[in-house]
Amino acid sequence: YTQTKCPPQVKKVKLLSLPSLLGGSNRGRSSSRKRQLSSSSEDQMKPPPTRQRSLSVQRQSKVQSSGPPSSPVTFKTHGESFNMAKLIQTTLLKPDVFQSIISEIKTELISELKTSLKSAITEAIQDAIKPLNTIINQQQQKITSLETENTQLKQHVDKALSDASERYEKFRNLGNAIFTSMAENKGLKEEVATLNADIEKLEHYGRRTSLRFHNVPLSKEDLQKTDEIIVNIANLKLGISPPLCVNDIKRSHIIGKITQLICRFRNWKIKNSIYMSKKKLKNNSAQIFITEDLTRDRQELIKRLNQLKKKHKKIHSFCTFDGRVFTKKNSGSDKILIKSFQDVEDLKTE
């Protein structure tokens, strides 16, 4: 048979064996069998009408474009001749061969498309990532700057916390010292208050036998006769019994203004008899009146009770007996013992 070059389109196509294309290869068969096989093989190699038409059209176009047709290539085998062009056309038009060619073309196209798409996608991604990389670099620089600032701030905060901790410790120690001092001061105040109360009691005890005579008319010649003046007031104006004598007086003298006398009697009984008779001096022409010789604290209590009576109208009256201070809210109420300034404030807020 004559060798011909295979077209490039079917370079990778696996050609069928000649016996399968020819429909058989036994030489011992009869000539009738050969003719039947030849006719059947020719029928098999005939392309479908549509394909023959298209091939004839293509052949005519080739003839028109390239000039007069060349002689067909043939080969012989087993005593039969075959047209090479028809054989190739028939082979290519078989479904399995056609599908194989399509599959190969599809594989090549997909591979090339994958390569092209991969390159295009890579370039597109790189183009899209470039501004993002720029932004990321800028953000990274900002983050680095912020981390540096954060580190500095942390150092400042740590230092401030350390200073604050030291100051707090100092203040805490100072507070403890203050509380200790306050406790000690409170204890000292209580001790002082106790001592003052004791002193006030002792002072009051020393004044239990003394009385003060107010608004007593005196002249300069009477300054040395205070005992006789007090005896005259007790006997003539108060009418005490038994009558008072000079020996019942330990000491008397002028205090403050010239019209005020203070007198210490020989005993508390004499002093009390005169003090209980003081009501007889009410409405006297000289307006002489008698009070107990009170300590400063008790004099201040009397002063505040007087304001409470005249200014605030909270009490009806007040008086003293043996150095103790009493008050009444109204004329028919019981006497209330006033022991401290707080008692006066309580009456004021009622």
CSV table of C-alpha atoms in Angstrom, one decimal:
chain,number,residue,atom,x,y,z
A,1,TYR,CA,0.0,0.0,0.0
A,2,THR,CA,1.0,3.6,-0.5
A,3,GLN,CA,2.1,5.6,2.5
A,4,THR,CA,0.6,9.0,3.1
A,5,LYS,CA,1.1,11.6,5.8
A,6,CYS,CA,-1.6,11.8,8.4
A,7,PRO,CA,-3.2,15.2,8.7
A,8,PRO,CA,-2.2,17.2,11.8
A,9,GLN,CA,-5.8,17.2,13.1
A,10,VAL,CA,-5.7,13.5,13.7
A,11,LYS,CA,-2.2,13.3,14.9
A,12,LYS,CA,-3.2,12.0,18.4
A,13,VAL,CA,-6.1,9.9,17.2
A,14,LYS,CA,-5.8,6.2,17.7
A,15,LEU,CA,-6.6,4.7,14.3
A,16,LEU,CA,-8.6,1.5,14.1
A,17,SER,CA,-7.0,-1.6,12.7
A,18,LEU,CA,-7.4,-2.2,9.0
A,19,PRO,CA,-9.2,-5.5,9.4
A,20,SER,CA,-11.9,-3.7,11.5
A,21,LEU,CA,-12.1,-1.0,8.9
A,22,LEU,CA,-12.3,-3.5,6.1
A,23,GLY,CA,-14.8,-5.7,7.9
A,24,GLY,CA,-12.6,-8.9,7.8
A,25,SER,CA,-9.2,-10.4,6.8
A,26,ASN,CA,-9.5,-14.2,6.1
A,27,ARG,CA,-7.9,-15.1,2.8
A,28,GLY,CA,-9.6,-18.4,2.6
A,29,ARG,CA,-13.0,-17.1,2.3
A,30,SER,CA,-14.8,-17.3,-1.0
A,31,SER,CA,-14.8,-14.6,-3.6
A,32,SER,CA,-18.6,-14.1,-3.0
A,33,ARG,CA,-17.8,-13.6,0.6
A,34,LYS,CA,-15.1,-11.1,-0.3
A,35,ARG,CA,-17.5,-9.3,-2.6
A,36,GLN,CA,-20.1,-9.1,0.2
A,37,LEU,CA,-17.5,-7.8,2.6
A,38,SER,CA,-16.3,-5.4,0.0
A,39,SER,CA,-19.8,-4.1,-0.6
A,40,SER,CA,-20.5,-4.0,3.1
A,41,SER,CA,-17.2,-2.2,3.8
A,42,GLU,CA,-17.9,0.3,1.0
A,43,ASP,CA,-21.4,0.8,2.5
A,44,GLN,CA,-19.9,1.3,6.0
A,45,MET,CA,-17.3,3.7,4.6
A,46,LYS,CA,-19.9,5.8,2.9
A,47,PRO,CA,-20.5,8.9,5.0
A,48,PRO,CA,-24.0,10.1,5.9
A,49,PRO,CA,-25.8,12.1,3.2
A,50,THR,CA,-25.3,15.3,5.1
A,51,ARG,CA,-21.7,14.7,5.6
A,52,GLN,CA,-21.2,13.7,1.9
A,53,ARG,CA,-22.9,16.9,1.0
A,54,SER,CA,-20.7,18.9,3.3
A,55,LEU,CA,-17.6,17.1,2.2
A,56,SER,CA,-18.5,17.6,-1.5
A,57,VAL,CA,-19.1,21.2,-0.9
A,58,GLN,CA,-15.7,21.5,0.9
A,59,ARG,CA,-14.1,19.5,-2.0
A,60,GLN,CA,-15.7,21.9,-4.6
A,61,SER,CA,-14.5,24.9,-2.6
A,62,LYS,CA,-11.0,23.4,-2.5
A,63,VAL,CA,-11.1,22.7,-6.2
A,64,GLN,CA,-12.3,26.2,-6.9
A,65,SER,CA,-9.6,27.7,-4.7
A,66,SER,CA,-6.7,25.5,-5.5
A,67,GLY,CA,-7.3,24.8,-9.2
A,68,PRO,CA,-7.7,21.3,-10.8
A,69,PRO,CA,-8.1,18.4,-8.3
A,70,SER,CA,-5.2,16.2,-7.6
A,71,SER,CA,-5.5,12.4,-8.1
A,72,PRO,CA,-6.8,10.6,-5.0
A,73,VAL,CA,-4.5,8.6,-2.9
A,74,THR,CA,-5.3,4.9,-2.8
A,75,PHE,CA,-3.8,1.7,-1.3
A,76,LYS,CA,-4.4,-1.9,-1.8
A,77,THR,CA,-4.7,-4.7,0.7
A,78,HIS,CA,-5.9,-8.3,0.3
A,79,GLY,CA,-6.4,-7.6,-3.3
A,80,GLU,CA,-8.8,-4.6,-2.7
A,81,SER,CA,-8.3,-0.9,-3.3
A,82,PHE,CA,-9.2,1.8,-0.8
A,83,ASN,CA,-9.5,5.5,-1.2
A,84,MET,CA,-7.4,7.1,1.5
A,85,ALA,CA,-9.4,10.3,1.8
A,86,LYS,CA,-12.6,8.5,2.1
A,87,LEU,CA,-11.1,6.1,4.7
A,88,ILE,CA,-9.9,9.1,6.8
A,89,GLN,CA,-13.2,10.9,6.5
A,90,THR,CA,-15.1,7.8,7.5
A,91,THR,CA,-12.8,7.2,10.4
A,92,LEU,CA,-13.1,10.8,11.6
A,93,LEU,CA,-16.9,10.7,11.4
A,94,LYS,CA,-17.2,7.7,13.7
A,95,PRO,CA,-18.7,8.7,17.1
A,96,ASP,CA,-15.9,7.3,19.2
A,97,VAL,CA,-13.2,8.9,17.2
A,98,PHE,CA,-15.0,12.2,17.0
A,99,GLN,CA,-15.6,12.2,20.8
A,100,SER,CA,-12.0,11.3,21.4
A,101,ILE,CA,-10.9,14.3,19.2
A,102,ILE,CA,-13.3,16.6,21.0
A,103,SER,CA,-12.1,15.4,24.4
A,104,GLU,CA,-8.5,16.1,23.4
A,105,ILE,CA,-9.4,19.5,22.1
A,106,LYS,CA,-11.5,20.2,25.2
A,107,THR,CA,-8.6,19.2,27.5
A,108,GLU,CA,-6.1,21.4,25.6
A,109,LEU,CA,-8.6,24.3,25.6
A,110,ILE,CA,-9.3,23.9,29.3
A,111,SER,CA,-5.6,23.7,30.1
A,112,GLU,CA,-4.9,26.8,28.1
A,113,LEU,CA,-7.9,28.6,29.7
A,114,LYS,CA,-6.8,27.6,33.2
A,115,THR,CA,-3.3,28.9,32.5
A,116,SER,CA,-4.6,32.2,31.0
A,117,LEU,CA,-7.2,32.6,33.7
A,118,LYS,CA,-4.7,31.9,36.5
A,119,SER,CA,-2.3,34.5,35.1
A,120,ALA,CA,-5.1,37.1,34.6
A,121,ILE,CA,-6.6,36.4,38.1
A,122,THR,CA,-3.1,36.6,39.6
A,123,GLU,CA,-2.5,40.0,38.0
A,124,ALA,CA,-5.9,41.3,39.0
A,125,ILE,CA,-5.4,40.1,42.6
A,126,GLN,CA,-2.0,41.8,42.7
A,127,ASP,CA,-3.4,45.0,41.2
A,128,ALA,CA,-6.2,44.9,43.8
A,129,ILE,CA,-3.9,44.1,46.6
A,130,LYS,CA,-1.4,46.9,46.0
A,131,PRO,CA,-3.5,49.7,47.5
A,132,LEU,CA,-4.5,47.3,50.3
A,133,ASN,CA,-0.8,46.6,51.0
A,134,THR,CA,-0.2,50.4,51.1
A,135,ILE,CA,-3.0,50.9,53.5
A,136,ILE,CA,-1.8,47.9,55.6
A,137,ASN,CA,1.7,49.4,55.7
A,138,GLN,CA,0.3,52.8,56.8
A,139,GLN,CA,-1.9,51.1,59.5
A,140,GLN,CA,1.1,49.1,60.6
A,141,GLN,CA,3.1,52.3,61.0
A,142,LYS,CA,0.3,53.9,63.0
A,143,ILE,CA,0.0,50.8,65.1
A,144,THR,CA,3.8,50.9,65.8
A,145,SER,CA,3.5,54.6,66.7
A,146,LEU,CA,0.5,53.9,69.0
A,147,GLU,CA,2.4,51.0,70.6
A,148,THR,CA,5.3,53.4,71.3
A,149,GLU,CA,2.9,56.0,72.8
A,150,ASN,CA,1.1,53.3,74.8
A,151,THR,CA,4.4,52.1,76.2
A,152,GLN,CA,5.3,55.7,77.2
A,153,LEU,CA,1.9,56.3,78.7
A,154,LYS,CA,2.1,53.0,80.6
A,155,GLN,CA,5.4,54.1,82.0
A,156,HIS,CA,3.9,57.4,83.1
A,157,VAL,CA,0.9,55.7,84.6
A,158,ASP,CA,3.1,53.2,86.4
A,159,LYS,CA,5.1,56.1,87.8
A,160,ALA,CA,1.9,58.0,88.8
A,161,LEU,CA,0.5,54.9,90.4
A,162,SER,CA,3.8,54.4,92.3
A,163,ASP,CA,3.7,58.0,93.5
A,164,ALA,CA,0.0,57.7,94.4
A,165,SER,CA,0.7,54.5,96.3
A,166,GLU,CA,3.5,56.2,98.3
A,167,ARG,CA,1.3,59.2,99.0
A,168,TYR,CA,-1.6,57.0,99.9
A,169,GLU,CA,0.7,55.2,102.3
A,170,LYS,CA,1.8,58.5,103.8
A,171,PHE,CA,-1.8,59.7,104.1
A,172,ARG,CA,-2.9,56.4,105.6
A,173,ASN,CA,-0.1,56.6,108.2
A,174,LEU,CA,-1.1,60.2,108.8
A,175,GLY,CA,-4.7,59.3,109.1
A,176,ASN,CA,-3.9,56.6,111.6
A,177,ALA,CA,-1.8,59.1,113.5
A,178,ILE,CA,-4.7,61.5,113.4
A,179,PHE,CA,-7.2,58.9,114.6
A,180,THR,CA,-4.8,57.9,117.3
A,181,SER,CA,-4.4,61.6,118.3
A,182,MET,CA,-8.2,62.1,118.1
A,183,ALA,CA,-8.7,59.1,120.4
A,184,GLU,CA,-6.1,60.4,122.8
A,185,ASN,CA,-7.6,63.9,122.5
A,186,LYS,CA,-11.0,62.5,123.3
A,187,GLY,CA,-9.6,60.7,126.3
A,188,LEU,CA,-7.9,63.8,127.4
A,189,LYS,CA,-11.1,65.9,126.9
A,190,GLU,CA,-13.0,63.4,129.0
A,191,GLU,CA,-10.3,63.6,131.6
A,192,VAL,CA,-10.3,67.4,131.4
A,193,ALA,CA,-14.1,67.4,131.6
A,194,THR,CA,-13.9,65.1,134.6
A,195,LEU,CA,-11.3,67.3,136.2
A,196,ASN,CA,-13.3,70.4,135.5
A,197,ALA,CA,-16.4,68.8,137.0
A,198,ASP,CA,-14.4,67.9,140.1
A,199,ILE,CA,-12.9,71.4,140.3
A,200,GLU,CA,-16.4,72.8,139.8
A,201,LYS,CA,-17.7,70.7,142.6
A,202,LEU,CA,-14.9,71.7,144.8
A,203,GLU,CA,-15.4,75.3,143.9
A,204,HIS,CA,-19.2,75.0,144.5
A,205,TYR,CA,-18.5,73.3,147.8
A,206,GLY,CA,-16.4,76.2,148.9
A,207,ARG,CA,-19.2,78.6,148.0
A,208,ARG,CA,-22.0,76.7,149.7
A,209,THR,CA,-22.0,79.1,152.7
A,210,SER,CA,-21.7,82.3,150.7
A,211,LEU,CA,-24.4,84.7,149.4
A,212,ARG,CA,-24.4,87.8,147.2
A,213,PHE,CA,-26.3,91.0,148.1
A,214,HIS,CA,-27.1,93.2,145.1
A,215,ASN,CA,-28.1,96.9,144.9
A,216,VAL,CA,-27.0,97.6,148.5
A,217,PRO,CA,-26.7,101.4,149.0
A,218,LEU,CA,-23.2,102.0,150.3
A,219,SER,CA,-21.0,105.1,150.9
A,220,LYS,CA,-17.2,105.3,151.1
A,221,GLU,CA,-17.5,105.3,154.9
A,222,ASP,CA,-19.4,102.0,154.7
A,223,LEU,CA,-16.6,100.1,153.0
A,224,GLN,CA,-15.2,99.0,156.3
A,225,LYS,CA,-18.6,98.2,157.8
A,226,THR,CA,-19.9,95.5,155.4
A,227,ASP,CA,-20.5,93.0,158.2
A,228,GLU,CA,-22.8,95.4,160.1
A,229,ILE,CA,-24.7,96.3,156.9
A,230,ILE,CA,-25.4,92.6,156.2
A,231,VAL,CA,-26.5,92.0,159.8
A,232,ASN,CA,-28.9,95.0,159.5
A,233,ILE,CA,-30.4,93.6,156.2
A,234,ALA,CA,-30.8,90.2,157.7
A,235,ASN,CA,-32.4,91.4,161.0
A,236,LEU,CA,-34.3,94.5,159.9
A,237,LYS,CA,-35.5,93.6,156.3
A,238,LEU,CA,-35.6,89.8,156.5
A,239,GLY,CA,-36.4,89.4,160.2
A,240,ILE,CA,-34.7,86.1,160.6
A,241,SER,CA,-34.8,84.2,163.8
A,242,PRO,CA,-32.7,83.8,165.8
A,243,PRO,CA,-31.2,87.2,164.9
A,244,LEU,CA,-28.0,87.4,163.0
A,245,CYS,CA,-24.9,88.7,164.7
A,246,VAL,CA,-21.4,89.7,163.5
A,247,ASN,CA,-19.9,86.5,164.8
A,248,ASP,CA,-22.1,84.5,162.4
A,249,ILE,CA,-20.1,86.1,159.5
A,250,LYS,CA,-16.7,84.8,158.5
A,251,ARG,CA,-16.0,87.4,155.9
A,252,SER,CA,-17.7,90.0,153.8
A,253,HIS,CA,-16.5,92.5,151.2
A,254,ILE,CA,-17.4,94.5,148.1
A,255,ILE,CA,-17.0,92.8,144.7
A,256,GLY,CA,-17.3,94.5,141.3
A,257,LYS,CA,-19.5,97.5,141.6
A,258,ILE,CA,-19.7,99.2,144.9
A,259,THR,CA,-23.4,98.2,145.3
A,260,GLN,CA,-22.6,94.4,145.4
A,261,LEU,CA,-21.5,92.6,148.6
A,262,ILE,CA,-20.4,89.0,149.0
A,263,CYS,CA,-20.6,87.3,152.4
A,264,ARG,CA,-19.4,83.9,153.8
A,265,PHE,CA,-21.3,82.8,156.8
A,266,ARG,CA,-20.1,80.6,159.6
A,267,ASN,CA,-22.2,77.6,158.5
A,268,TRP,CA,-24.6,76.5,155.8
A,269,LYS,CA,-27.6,76.6,158.1
A,270,ILE,CA,-27.2,80.3,158.7
A,271,LYS,CA,-26.7,81.0,155.0
A,272,ASN,CA,-29.8,78.9,154.1
A,273,SER,CA,-32.0,80.6,156.6
A,274,ILE,CA,-31.2,84.0,155.1
A,275,TYR,CA,-31.5,82.7,151.5
A,276,MET,CA,-34.9,81.2,152.2
A,277,SER,CA,-36.1,84.6,153.5
A,278,LYS,CA,-35.1,86.5,150.4
A,279,LYS,CA,-38.7,86.7,149.2
A,280,LYS,CA,-39.3,89.3,151.9
A,281,LEU,CA,-37.2,91.7,149.8
A,282,LYS,CA,-39.7,91.7,147.0
A,283,ASN,CA,-40.8,95.2,146.0
A,284,ASN,CA,-38.4,97.0,148.4
A,285,SER,CA,-37.6,100.6,147.5
A,286,ALA,CA,-33.9,100.0,147.1
A,287,GLN,CA,-34.5,96.9,144.9
A,288,ILE,CA,-32.1,94.8,147.0
A,289,PHE,CA,-32.0,91.1,146.1
A,290,ILE,CA,-30.0,88.1,147.2
A,291,THR,CA,-28.5,85.3,145.1
A,292,GLU,CA,-26.3,82.3,145.8
A,293,ASP,CA,-22.6,82.6,145.1
A,294,LEU,CA,-22.4,80.4,142.0
A,295,THR,CA,-19.5,79.1,140.0
A,296,ARG,CA,-18.8,80.5,136.5
A,297,ASP,CA,-20.5,77.5,134.7
A,298,ARG,CA,-23.6,77.8,136.8
A,299,GLN,CA,-23.7,81.6,136.3
A,300,GLU,CA,-23.6,80.9,132.5
A,301,LEU,CA,-26.5,78.4,132.9
A,302,ILE,CA,-28.6,81.1,134.7
A,303,LYS,CA,-27.7,83.6,132.0
A,304,ARG,CA,-29.0,81.2,129.2
A,305,LEU,CA,-32.1,80.3,131.2
A,306,ASN,CA,-32.9,84.0,131.5
A,307,GLN,CA,-32.6,84.4,127.7
A,308,LEU,CA,-34.8,81.3,127.2
A,309,LYS,CA,-37.4,82.9,129.5
A,310,LYS,CA,-37.5,86.4,128.2
A,311,LYS,CA,-36.5,86.0,124.5
A,312,HIS,CA,-37.7,82.6,123.5
A,313,LYS,CA,-40.6,82.2,126.0
A,314,LYS,CA,-39.8,78.5,126.5
A,315,ILE,CA,-39.8,78.4,130.3
A,316,HIS,CA,-41.9,80.0,133.0
A,317,SER,CA,-39.2,80.5,135.7
A,318,PHE,CA,-35.9,79.3,137.1
A,319,CYS,CA,-34.1,79.3,140.5
A,320,THR,CA,-31.2,77.9,142.4
A,321,PHE,CA,-30.9,76.0,145.6
A,322,ASP,CA,-27.7,75.0,147.3
A,323,GLY,CA,-25.9,75.6,144.0
A,324,ARG,CA,-28.2,73.5,141.9
A,325,VAL,CA,-30.2,75.1,139.0
A,326,PHE,CA,-33.9,74.3,138.5
A,327,THR,CA,-36.5,75.5,135.9
A,328,LYS,CA,-40.2,75.3,135.3
A,329,LYS,CA,-41.9,75.1,131.8
A,330,ASN,CA,-45.1,76.6,133.3
A,331,SER,CA,-46.5,77.6,136.6
A,332,GLY,CA,-48.1,74.3,137.4
A,333,SER,CA,-45.3,72.0,136.2
A,334,ASP,CA,-42.6,70.2,138.2
A,335,LYS,CA,-39.1,71.6,138.6
A,336,ILE,CA,-36.5,70.3,136.1
A,337,LEU,CA,-32.9,70.0,137.3
A,338,ILE,CA,-30.5,71.6,134.8
A,339,LYS,CA,-27.1,69.8,134.8
A,340,SER,CA,-25.4,71.1,131.6
A,341,PHE,CA,-25.7,73.5,128.7
A,342,GLN,CA,-27.1,70.6,126.6
A,343,ASP,CA,-30.1,70.5,128.9
A,344,VAL,CA,-30.7,74.2,128.1
A,345,GLU,CA,-30.4,73.5,124.3
A,346,ASP,CA,-32.9,70.7,124.6
A,347,LEU,CA,-35.4,73.0,126.2
A,348,LYS,CA,-34.8,75.5,123.4
A,349,THR,CA,-35.6,73.0,120.6
A,350,GLU,CA,-38.7,71.6,122.3
